[in-house]
CSV table of C-alpha atoms and ligand atoms in Angstrom, one decimal:
chain,number,residue,atom,x,y,z
A,1483,MET,CA,-5.8,23.9,2.1
A,1484,MET,CA,-3.4,21.8,4.3
A,1485,ALA,CA,-2.2,24.8,6.3
A,1486,MET,CA,-4.0,23.6,9.5
A,1487,VAL,CA,-1.9,20.4,9.6
A,1488,ALA,CA,1.5,20.4,11.4
A,1489,ARG,CA,4.4,19.5,9.1
A,1490,ARG,CA,7.4,17.4,9.9
A,1491,PRO,CA,9.3,18.6,12.9
A,1492,ARG,CA,12.9,19.7,12.5
A,1493,ARG,CA,15.1,16.8,11.3
A,1494,ARG,CA,17.3,15.1,13.8
A,1495,SER,CA,21.0,14.7,13.1
A,1496,VAL,CA,21.7,11.0,13.1
A,1497,ALA,CA,24.6,8.7,12.5
A,1498,PRO,CA,24.7,7.1,9.0
A,1499,LEU,CA,23.4,3.6,8.6
A,1500,ILE,CA,26.2,1.1,8.9
A,1501,GLU,CA,26.1,-2.7,9.2
A,1502,ARG,CA,26.9,-4.1,12.6
A,1503,ARG,CA,25.8,-7.6,12.0
A,1504,PHE,CA,26.3,-9.2,15.4
A,1505,PRO,CA,24.5,-10.2,17.5
A,1506,LEU,CA,22.1,-11.4,14.7
A,1507,HIS,CA,19.0,-12.2,16.8
A,1508,LEU,CA,17.6,-14.9,14.6
A,1509,GLU,CA,15.5,-16.2,17.5
A,1510,PRO,CA,11.8,-15.3,17.3
A,1511,ALA,CA,11.0,-12.2,19.2
A,1512,LEU,CA,7.9,-10.7,17.7
A,1513,TYR,CA,5.9,-13.9,17.7
A,1514,SER,CA,2.8,-12.7,15.8
A,1515,ILE,CA,5.1,-11.4,13.0
A,1516,ARG,CA,6.9,-14.7,12.9
A,1517,GLU,CA,3.4,-16.3,12.5
A,1518,LEU,CA,2.6,-14.0,9.6
A,1519,TYR,CA,5.9,-15.1,8.0
A,1520,HIS,CA,4.9,-18.7,8.4
A,1521,ALA,CA,1.4,-17.9,7.1
A,1522,ALA,CA,2.8,-16.2,4.0
A,1523,LYS,CA,5.0,-19.2,3.2
A,1524,LYS,CA,1.9,-21.5,3.4
A,1525,ALA,CA,-0.1,-19.1,1.2
A,1526,LYS,CA,2.5,-19.1,-1.5
A,1527,TRP,CA,0.8,-19.0,-4.9
A,1528,ASP,CA,1.6,-18.7,-8.6
A,1529,PRO,CA,-0.2,-16.2,-10.9
A,1530,GLU,CA,0.4,-18.6,-13.8
A,1531,LYS,CA,-1.2,-21.6,-12.0
A,1532,HIS,CA,-3.8,-20.1,-9.7
A,1533,ILE,CA,-5.5,-17.5,-11.9
A,1534,PRO,CA,-7.9,-19.0,-14.4
A,1535,TRP,CA,-6.6,-16.9,-17.3
A,1536,ARG,CA,-8.1,-19.2,-19.9
A,1537,SER,CA,-11.6,-18.7,-18.5
A,1538,PHE,CA,-11.5,-15.0,-19.5
A,1539,ASP,CA,-14.3,-14.4,-22.1
A,1540,ALA,CA,-13.7,-11.1,-23.9
A,1541,ALA,CA,-17.1,-11.5,-25.7
A,1542,ARG,CA,-18.9,-10.8,-22.4
A,1543,TYR,CA,-17.9,-7.2,-22.6
A,1544,THR,CA,-18.1,-4.3,-25.1
A,1545,ALA,CA,-15.0,-2.9,-26.6
A,1546,GLU,CA,-15.5,0.2,-24.5
A,1547,GLN,CA,-15.7,-1.8,-21.3
A,1548,ARG,CA,-12.6,-3.7,-22.1
A,1549,LYS,CA,-10.7,-0.6,-22.9
A,1550,ALA,CA,-11.8,1.0,-19.6
A,1551,ALA,CA,-10.9,-2.0,-17.6
A,1552,ALA,CA,-7.5,-2.2,-19.3
A,1553,LEU,CA,-6.8,1.3,-18.0
A,1554,SER,CA,-8.2,0.6,-14.5
A,1555,TRP,CA,-5.9,-2.5,-14.2
A,1556,SER,CA,-2.9,-0.6,-15.7
A,1557,ARG,CA,-3.3,2.0,-13.0
A,1558,ARG,CA,-3.4,-0.8,-10.5
A,1559,ALA,CA,-0.1,-2.2,-11.9
A,1560,TRP,CA,1.4,1.3,-11.6
A,1561,THR,CA,0.5,1.4,-7.9
A,1562,GLU,CA,1.5,-2.2,-7.2
A,1563,TYR,CA,4.9,-1.6,-8.8
A,1564,GLY,CA,5.6,0.8,-5.9
A,1565,GLY,CA,5.8,-2.2,-3.6
A,1566,MET,CA,8.6,-3.8,-5.6
A,1567,PRO,CA,11.3,-1.2,-4.7
A,1568,GLU,CA,9.7,-0.2,-1.4
A,1569,THR,CA,9.8,-3.6,0.2
A,1570,PRO,CA,13.5,-4.4,-0.1
A,1571,ALA,CA,14.2,-0.8,0.9
A,1572,ILE,CA,12.4,-1.2,4.2
A,1573,LEU,CA,14.1,-4.6,4.6
A,1574,ILE,CA,17.6,-3.2,4.1
A,1575,ARG,CA,16.7,-0.3,6.5
A,1576,ILE,CA,15.5,-2.7,9.2
A,1577,CYS,CA,18.6,-4.9,8.7
A,1578,LEU,CA,20.8,-1.9,9.3
A,1579,GLU,CA,19.1,-0.8,12.5
A,1580,HIS,CA,21.1,-2.1,15.4
A,1581,ASN,CA,19.5,-5.0,17.4
A,1582,GLY,CA,16.5,-5.3,15.1
A,1583,GLU,CA,14.3,-8.3,15.5
A,1584,SER,CA,14.7,-10.9,12.7
A,1585,ASP,CA,10.9,-11.6,12.3
A,1586,PRO,CA,10.1,-8.4,10.3
A,1587,LYS,CA,13.1,-9.1,8.0
A,1588,MET,CA,11.9,-12.6,7.2
A,1589,PHE,CA,8.4,-11.4,6.7
A,1590,LEU,CA,9.5,-8.7,4.3
A,1591,CYS,CA,11.5,-11.1,2.2
A,1592,VAL,CA,8.3,-12.9,1.4
A,1593,ARG,CA,6.3,-9.8,0.9
A,1594,GLY,CA,8.8,-8.7,-1.8
A,1595,THR,CA,8.0,-11.8,-3.8
A,1596,GLU,CA,4.3,-11.3,-3.4
A,1597,GLU,CA,4.6,-7.7,-4.8
A,1598,ALA,CA,6.0,-9.2,-8.0
A,1599,TRP,CA,3.0,-11.5,-8.3
A,1600,HIS,CA,0.7,-8.5,-7.8
A,1601,VAL,CA,2.4,-6.5,-10.5
A,1602,GLU,CA,2.4,-9.6,-12.8
A,1603,CYS,CA,-1.4,-10.2,-12.4
A,1604,CYS,CA,-2.4,-6.5,-12.9
A,1605,TYR,CA,-0.2,-6.1,-15.9
A,1606,ARG,CA,-1.3,-9.4,-17.5
A,1607,PHE,CA,-5.0,-8.8,-16.9
A,1608,ALA,CA,-4.7,-5.2,-18.3
A,1609,ASP,CA,-3.0,-6.6,-21.4
A,1610,GLU,CA,-5.6,-9.3,-21.9
A,1611,LEU,CA,-8.4,-6.8,-21.5
A,1612,GLY,CA,-7.2,-4.8,-24.4
A,1613,GLY,CA,-3.7,-3.6,-23.8
A,1614,TYR,CA,-1.6,-2.5,-20.9
A,1615,VAL,CA,-1.2,1.3,-20.8
A,1616,GLN,CA,2.4,2.4,-20.2
A,1617,ALA,CA,1.8,5.6,-18.2
A,1618,PRO,CA,-0.9,8.1,-17.1
A,1619,ARG,CA,-1.6,10.7,-19.7
A,1620,ASP,CA,-1.3,13.8,-17.4
A,1621,PRO,CA,2.3,14.6,-16.3
A,1622,ASN,CA,1.1,16.0,-13.0
A,1623,TYR,CA,-0.7,12.7,-12.3
A,1624,GLN,CA,2.4,10.8,-13.4
A,1625,GLN,CA,4.4,12.8,-10.8
A,1626,LEU,CA,2.2,11.4,-8.0
A,1627,PHE,CA,3.7,7.9,-8.6
A,1628,ASN,CA,7.3,9.1,-8.4
A,1629,GLN,CA,7.4,9.2,-4.6
A,1630,GLY,CA,10.7,7.4,-4.3
A,1631,PHE,CA,9.6,5.7,-1.0
A,1632,HIS,CA,12.9,3.9,-0.9
A,1633,ARG,CA,14.7,7.2,-0.3
A,1634,LYS,CA,12.7,7.8,2.8
A,1635,ALA,CA,13.1,4.2,4.0
A,1636,PHE,CA,16.9,4.7,3.7
A,1637,ASP,CA,16.9,8.1,5.4
A,1638,PRO,CA,18.3,7.6,9.0
A,1639,ALA,CA,16.5,10.8,10.0
A,1640,VAL,CA,13.1,9.1,9.5
A,1641,VAL,CA,12.5,6.6,12.3
A,1642,VAL,CA,11.6,3.2,10.9
A,1643,ASP,CA,8.4,3.1,13.0
A,1644,ALA,CA,7.2,6.4,11.4
A,1645,TYR,CA,7.8,4.9,8.0
A,1646,ILE,CA,5.9,1.8,8.8
A,1647,ALA,CA,3.0,3.8,10.4
A,1648,ALA,CA,2.6,6.1,7.4
A,1649,HIS,CA,3.4,3.9,4.5
A,1650,VAL,CA,2.5,0.4,5.6
A,1651,ALA,CA,-0.3,0.8,8.2
A,1652,VAL,CA,-2.0,3.8,6.6
A,1653,GLN,CA,-1.2,3.7,2.9
A,1654,ARG,CA,-1.4,-0.1,2.6
A,1655,GLY,CA,-4.3,-0.2,5.0
A,1656,LEU,CA,-6.4,2.1,2.8
A,1657,GLU,CA,-5.3,0.1,-0.3
A,1658,LEU,CA,-6.5,-3.1,1.3
A,1659,GLU,CA,-10.0,-1.6,2.0
A,1660,LEU,CA,-10.2,-0.3,-1.6
A,1661,TYR,CA,-9.3,-3.8,-2.9
A,1662,ARG,CA,-11.9,-5.4,-0.7
A,1663,GLY,CA,-14.3,-3.1,-2.4
A,1664,TYR,CA,-13.1,-4.0,-5.9
A,1665,LEU,CA,-13.6,-7.6,-4.9
A,1666,ARG,CA,-17.1,-7.1,-3.6
A,1667,HIS,CA,-18.1,-5.6,-6.9
A,1668,ALA,CA,-16.3,-8.0,-9.3
A,1669,THR,CA,-18.2,-10.7,-11.1
A,1670,ASP,CA,-15.6,-11.6,-13.8
A,1671,PRO,CA,-13.9,-14.9,-12.8
A,1672,VAL,CA,-10.4,-13.7,-13.6
A,1673,ALA,CA,-10.9,-10.4,-11.8
A,1674,VAL,CA,-12.4,-12.2,-8.8
A,1675,ALA,CA,-9.5,-14.7,-8.6
A,1676,ILE,CA,-6.8,-12.0,-8.8
A,1677,LEU,CA,-8.5,-9.8,-6.3
A,1678,LYS,CA,-9.0,-12.6,-3.8
A,1679,ARG,CA,-5.3,-13.4,-3.9
A,1680,LEU,CA,-4.3,-9.8,-3.6
A,1681,VAL,CA,-6.6,-9.1,-0.7
A,1682,GLN,CA,-5.3,-12.2,1.2
A,1683,ASP,CA,-1.7,-11.0,0.7
A,1684,LYS,CA,-2.5,-7.4,1.6
A,1685,GLU,CA,-4.3,-8.5,4.8
A,1686,ARG,CA,-1.0,-9.9,6.0
A,1687,HIS,CA,1.0,-6.9,4.8
A,1688,VAL,CA,-1.3,-4.5,6.8
A,1689,THR,CA,-1.5,-6.8,9.9
A,1690,PHE,CA,2.3,-6.7,9.8
A,1691,GLY,CA,2.3,-2.9,10.0
A,1692,TRP,CA,-0.1,-2.7,13.0
A,1693,VAL,CA,1.5,-5.6,14.9
A,1694,TYR,CA,4.9,-4.0,14.4
A,1695,LEU,CA,3.7,-0.7,15.7
A,1696,SER,CA,1.9,-2.1,18.7
A,1697,GLU,CA,4.9,-4.2,19.6
A,1698,HIS,CA,7.2,-1.1,19.4
A,1699,ALA,CA,4.8,1.4,20.9
A,1700,LYS,CA,6.1,0.6,24.4
A,1701,SER,CA,9.5,2.0,23.5
A,1702,TRP,CA,8.3,5.3,22.0
A,1703,ASN,CA,9.0,8.6,23.7
A,1704,ASP,CA,7.2,11.9,23.0
A,1705,GLU,CA,9.7,12.7,20.3
A,1706,THR,CA,9.2,9.4,18.5
A,1707,ARG,CA,5.4,9.7,18.8
A,1708,GLU,CA,5.6,13.2,17.3
A,1709,GLU,CA,7.7,12.0,14.4
A,1710,ILE,CA,5.3,9.2,13.7
A,1711,ARG,CA,2.4,11.5,13.8
A,1712,ALA,CA,4.0,13.9,11.4
A,1713,GLU,CA,4.8,11.2,8.9
A,1714,VAL,CA,1.3,9.8,9.1
A,1715,ILE,CA,-0.1,13.3,8.5
A,1716,HIS,CA,2.1,13.7,5.5
A,1717,ALA,CA,0.9,10.4,4.0
A,1718,VAL,CA,-2.7,11.2,4.5
A,1719,ALA,CA,-2.7,14.9,3.5
A,1720,ASP,CA,0.0,15.0,0.8
A,1721,LEU,CA,-0.5,11.5,-0.7
A,1722,GLU,CA,-3.9,9.9,-0.1
A,1723,LEU,CA,-6.0,13.1,-0.1
A,1724,ARG,CA,-4.2,14.1,-3.3
A,1725,GLY,CA,-5.2,10.9,-5.0
A,1726,TYR,CA,-2.4,8.4,-4.5
A,1727,HIS,CA,-5.0,5.6,-4.3
A,1728,CYS,CA,-8.3,7.4,-5.1
A,1729,ALA,CA,-8.0,8.9,-8.5
A,1730,TRP,CA,-11.0,11.2,-8.0
A,1731,LEU,CA,-9.0,13.1,-5.4
A,1732,VAL,CA,-6.2,14.0,-7.8
A,1733,PRO,CA,-6.1,17.9,-7.9
A,1734,ASP,CA,-7.4,19.6,-11.1
A,1735,ASP,CA,-9.1,16.5,-12.3
A,1736,ALA,CA,-5.8,15.3,-13.7
A,1737,ALA,CA,-6.8,11.7,-13.4
A,1738,ARG,CA,-10.2,12.0,-14.9
A,1739,GLU,CA,-9.5,9.3,-17.5
A,1740,ILE,CA,-8.9,6.9,-14.6
A,1741,VAL,CA,-12.1,8.0,-12.8
A,1742,ALA,CA,-14.2,7.5,-16.0
A,1743,ALA,CA,-12.5,4.1,-16.6
A,1744,ASP,CA,-13.1,2.9,-13.0
A,1745,ALA,CA,-16.8,3.8,-13.3
A,1746,MET,CA,-17.2,1.6,-16.3
A,1747,THR,CA,-15.0,-1.2,-14.9
A,1748,ARG,CA,-17.2,-1.1,-11.8
A,1749,GLN,CA,-20.4,-1.5,-13.9
A,1750,ALA,CA,-19.0,-4.2,-16.0
A,1751,GLY,CA,-18.1,-6.3,-12.9
A,1752,LEU,CA,-14.4,-6.2,-13.8
A,1753,GLY,CA,-13.3,-5.0,-10.4
A,1754,ALA,CA,-13.5,-1.4,-9.3
A,1755,ASN,CA,-15.4,0.9,-6.9
A,1756,SER,CA,-17.6,3.9,-7.7
A,1757,VAL,CA,-16.6,7.3,-6.4
A,1758,ASP,CA,-19.4,7.2,-3.8
A,1759,GLU,CA,-18.2,3.8,-2.6
A,1760,GLU,CA,-14.6,5.0,-2.3
A,1761,ARG,CA,-15.8,8.1,-0.3
A,1762,VAL,CA,-17.4,5.8,2.2
A,1763,ILE,CA,-14.3,3.5,2.3
A,1764,LEU,CA,-11.9,6.4,2.8
A,1765,THR,CA,-14.0,8.1,5.5
A,1766,GLN,CA,-14.4,4.8,7.4
A,1767,PHE,CA,-10.8,3.9,7.0
A,1768,LEU,CA,-9.5,7.3,8.4
A,1769,ALA,CA,-11.9,7.0,11.4
A,1770,ASP,CA,-10.6,3.5,12.1
A,1771,ALA,CA,-7.0,4.5,11.7
A,1772,ARG,CA,-7.5,7.5,14.0
A,1773,ALA,CA,-8.9,5.2,16.7
A,1774,LYS,CA,-6.0,2.7,16.3
A,1775,PHE,CA,-3.4,5.4,16.5
A,1776,GLY,CA,-5.2,6.9,19.5
A,1777,GLY,CA,-4.8,3.5,21.2
A,1778,LEU,CA,-1.0,3.8,20.5
A,1779,GLY,CA,-0.8,7.3,22.1
A,1780,ILE,CA,-0.8,9.2,18.8
A,1781,GLU,CA,-3.6,11.7,18.3
A,1782,LEU,CA,-4.3,12.5,14.6
A,1783,PRO,CA,-5.9,15.8,13.6
A,1784,ARG,CA,-8.9,16.0,11.3
A,1785,PHE,CA,-8.0,16.4,7.7
A,1786,PRO,CA,-9.5,19.1,5.5
A,1787,ALA,CA,-10.7,17.2,2.4
A,1788,GLY,CA,-12.4,19.7,0.0
A,1789,THR,CA,-16.0,18.8,-0.8
A,1790,LEU,CA,-15.8,15.9,1.7
A,1791,GLY,CA,-15.5,18.4,4.5
A,1792,GLU,CA,-13.2,17.2,7.3
A,1793,LEU,CA,-12.1,13.6,7.5
B,1877,FE2,FE1,1.2,-5.4,-3.8
């Protein structure tokens, strides 16, 4: 199905990552990323204090709705967890790149903390709804979560900008749009409070990705652009169109329990999208991302997406 899409080009041979600390470059260089870092510090919050956990009224929902929402929010915890190892991995990688600007490093330090709060909120809400679920039932679906993004972030053969394009701008970008959808459809006060906080944090995380790319685009040559393009194609075709964020895209219906749970969570106002809503979000997101990459000199192909045709 993915045969039309070009795969990663031949790997370059590269020097291992070693620390050469000086010069440190602590002065601001990427001013808009420095601003995002300051904004993140100002937006600091505490899941314990800022989420109205005590206002959760289980009696508003049927047992079936609570069970469904517990699964939807468990799934969200599984995905959010990915940000915990991934963030320090990108941070270490950028720290080991020679002459790297300090602004992204400072920003990522704060992002790492925010990822913990996201996991905490999703886990706790799932638990209050009826019990956090430890893992997906289907082993193939479980495998989709074991991407080991840190390995790629540490791989000197993958240019940092390609990693940020694929896994921050694209994957986090889609995640943000899906979360905006969850928030639009949520009526429960706890769900609304959590989703508002997560959307605000994710807006900064995604802006970071695009600002970083546009600042660096001037230094790209054809080879770099091709590497970025290949990594973005991989993230879209092999991860997103195989259900990394949209459970209804998981092959062989392996995530059907999540799809069914999300439908009920959506109806109960506990924060989810319907499949039709996610189709629209995904289509729009890919169109927007294609236009933005086009502006950076990277032409993305159309992606074959089963019953959705080409995206
Ligand atoms: Fe997160």
